[in-house]
Short mmCIF file of C-alpha atoms in Angstrom, two decimals:
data_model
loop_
_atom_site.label_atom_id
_atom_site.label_comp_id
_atom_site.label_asym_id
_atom_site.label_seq_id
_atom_site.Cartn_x
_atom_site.Cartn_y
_atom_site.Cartn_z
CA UNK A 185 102.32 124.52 106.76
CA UNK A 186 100.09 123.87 109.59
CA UNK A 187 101.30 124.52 113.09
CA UNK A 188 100.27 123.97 116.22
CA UNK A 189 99.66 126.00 119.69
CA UNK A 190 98.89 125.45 123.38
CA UNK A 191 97.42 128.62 125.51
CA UNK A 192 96.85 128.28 129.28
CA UNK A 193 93.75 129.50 130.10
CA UNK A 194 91.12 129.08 132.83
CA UNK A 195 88.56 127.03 132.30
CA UNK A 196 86.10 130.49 132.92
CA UNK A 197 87.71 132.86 130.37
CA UNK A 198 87.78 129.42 127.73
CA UNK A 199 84.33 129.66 128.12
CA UNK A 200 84.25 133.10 127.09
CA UNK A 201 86.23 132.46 124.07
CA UNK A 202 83.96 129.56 122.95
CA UNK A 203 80.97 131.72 123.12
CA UNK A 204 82.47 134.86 121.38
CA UNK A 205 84.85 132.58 118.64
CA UNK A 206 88.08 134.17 119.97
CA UNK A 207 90.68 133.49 122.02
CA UNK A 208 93.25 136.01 124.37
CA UNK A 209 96.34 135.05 125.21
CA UNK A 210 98.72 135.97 127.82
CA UNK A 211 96.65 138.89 129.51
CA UNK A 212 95.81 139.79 126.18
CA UNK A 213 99.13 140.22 124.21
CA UNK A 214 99.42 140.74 120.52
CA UNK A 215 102.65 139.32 119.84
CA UNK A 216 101.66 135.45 120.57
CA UNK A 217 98.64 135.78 118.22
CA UNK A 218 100.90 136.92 115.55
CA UNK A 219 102.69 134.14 115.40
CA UNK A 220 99.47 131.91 114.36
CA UNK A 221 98.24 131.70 110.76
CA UNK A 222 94.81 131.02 109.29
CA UNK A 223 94.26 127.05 109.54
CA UNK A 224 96.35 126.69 112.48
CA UNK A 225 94.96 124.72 115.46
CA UNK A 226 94.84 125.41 119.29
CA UNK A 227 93.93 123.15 122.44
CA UNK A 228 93.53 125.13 125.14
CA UNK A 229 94.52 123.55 128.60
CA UNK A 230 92.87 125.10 132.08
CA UNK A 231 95.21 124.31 135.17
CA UNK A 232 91.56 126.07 137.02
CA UNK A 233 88.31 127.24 136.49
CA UNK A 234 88.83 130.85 137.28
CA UNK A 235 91.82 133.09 137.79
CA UNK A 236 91.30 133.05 141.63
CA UNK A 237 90.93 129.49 142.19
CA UNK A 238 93.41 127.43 144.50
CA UNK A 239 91.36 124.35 143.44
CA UNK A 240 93.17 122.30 140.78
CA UNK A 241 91.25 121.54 137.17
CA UNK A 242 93.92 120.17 135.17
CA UNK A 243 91.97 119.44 131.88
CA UNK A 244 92.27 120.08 128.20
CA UNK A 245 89.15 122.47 127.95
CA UNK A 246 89.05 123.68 124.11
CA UNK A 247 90.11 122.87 120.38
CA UNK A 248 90.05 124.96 117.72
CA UNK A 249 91.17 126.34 114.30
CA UNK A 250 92.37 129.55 113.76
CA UNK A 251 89.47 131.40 111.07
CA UNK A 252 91.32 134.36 109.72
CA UNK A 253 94.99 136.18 109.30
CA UNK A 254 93.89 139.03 111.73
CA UNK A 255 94.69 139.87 115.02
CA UNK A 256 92.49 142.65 116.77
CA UNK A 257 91.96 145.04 119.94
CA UNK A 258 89.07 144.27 121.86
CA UNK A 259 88.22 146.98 124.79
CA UNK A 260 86.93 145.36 127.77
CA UNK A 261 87.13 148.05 130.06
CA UNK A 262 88.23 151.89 129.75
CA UNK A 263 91.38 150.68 131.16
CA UNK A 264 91.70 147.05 129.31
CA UNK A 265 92.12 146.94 125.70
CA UNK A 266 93.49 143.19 125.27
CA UNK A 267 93.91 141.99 121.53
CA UNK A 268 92.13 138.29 120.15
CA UNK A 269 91.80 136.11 117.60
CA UNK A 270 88.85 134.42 115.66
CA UNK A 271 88.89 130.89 116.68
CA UNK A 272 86.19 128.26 115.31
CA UNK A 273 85.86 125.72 118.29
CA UNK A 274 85.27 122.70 117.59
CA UNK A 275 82.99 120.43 119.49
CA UNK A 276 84.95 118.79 121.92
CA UNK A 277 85.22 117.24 125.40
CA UNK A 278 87.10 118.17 128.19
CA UNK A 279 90.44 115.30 128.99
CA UNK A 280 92.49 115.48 131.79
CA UNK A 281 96.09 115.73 131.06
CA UNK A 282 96.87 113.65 133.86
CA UNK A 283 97.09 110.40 132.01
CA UNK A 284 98.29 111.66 128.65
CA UNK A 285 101.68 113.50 130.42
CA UNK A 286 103.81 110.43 129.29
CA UNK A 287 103.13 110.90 126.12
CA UNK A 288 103.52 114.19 125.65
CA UNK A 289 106.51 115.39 123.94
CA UNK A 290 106.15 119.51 124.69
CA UNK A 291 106.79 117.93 129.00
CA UNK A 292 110.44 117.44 129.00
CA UNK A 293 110.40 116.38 132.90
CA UNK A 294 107.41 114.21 133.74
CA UNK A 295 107.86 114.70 137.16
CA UNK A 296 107.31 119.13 136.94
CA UNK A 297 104.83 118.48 133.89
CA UNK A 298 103.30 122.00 134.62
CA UNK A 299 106.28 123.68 133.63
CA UNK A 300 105.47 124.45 130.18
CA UNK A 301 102.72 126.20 130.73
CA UNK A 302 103.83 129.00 132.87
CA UNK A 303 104.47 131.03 129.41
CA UNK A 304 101.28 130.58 128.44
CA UNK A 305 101.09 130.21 124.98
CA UNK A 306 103.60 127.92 122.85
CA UNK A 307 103.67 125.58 119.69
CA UNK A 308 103.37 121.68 120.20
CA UNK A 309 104.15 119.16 117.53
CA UNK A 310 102.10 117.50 115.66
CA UNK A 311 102.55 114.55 117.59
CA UNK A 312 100.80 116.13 120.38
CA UNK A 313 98.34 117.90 118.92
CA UNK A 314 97.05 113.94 117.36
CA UNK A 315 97.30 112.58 120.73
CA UNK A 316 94.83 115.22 123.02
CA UNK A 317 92.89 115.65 119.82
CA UNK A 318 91.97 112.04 119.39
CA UNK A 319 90.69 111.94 123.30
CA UNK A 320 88.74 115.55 122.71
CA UNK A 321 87.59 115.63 119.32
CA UNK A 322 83.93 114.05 119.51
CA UNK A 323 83.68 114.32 115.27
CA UNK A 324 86.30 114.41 112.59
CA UNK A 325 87.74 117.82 111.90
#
């Protein structure tokens, strides 16, 4: 069975991801990426283009299915050893959740939309994952 995940991730370390075919989660935590199987999908939404930013972005940045059963360490840094996931992006435009929060079934309370993504990382229905895929994907996948 298919399922389907949201990670919150700047629009800068998305980038990243794209380029390499992975994607870290939560500061680069294993246990989220465990819970995804091979065929899965992700959209990744970026409140901001880098960590540091006060600036709002607010857009659905990435979309992509999950390539293999693996999760892996990936040393950064001598003190930074975050773990990933091979992701095959698909080619995609950026959409502004803005006017797709009605619709949205994951954003219980319209009015604190944001909310949900303070964890992160989280499954969406498939409901959701139709709706922002249909304004991002640029080619069926």
């Amino acid at each position: 069975m298919i399922r389907y995940w949201m990670a919150a991730i700047s629009k800068e370390h998305t980038s990243r991801g794209i380029q390499g075919g992975f994607i870290q989660v939560c500061h680069g935590k294993k246990a989220p990426l465990q819970k995804m199987k091979m065929g899965d999908y992700i959209i990744v939404y970026s409140s901001k283009v880098n960590m540091s930013d006060t600036i709002k972005y607010q857009k659905f940045t990435a979309i992509g299915r999950v390539s293999d059963n693996e999760v892996y360490p990936f040393q950064m840094t001598p003190d930074f050893c975050p773990f990933r996931r091979k992701i095959e992006f698909l080619e995609c435009q950026e959409v502004s959740i803005i006017d797709l929060i009605p619709d949205l079934q994951f954003i219980e309370n319209k009015q604190r939309w944001g909310y949900p993504f303070r964890f992160g990382f989280f499954e969406i229905s498939e409901h959701d994952y139709q709706l922002i895929s249909s304004k991002m994907l640029l080619h069926d996948s």
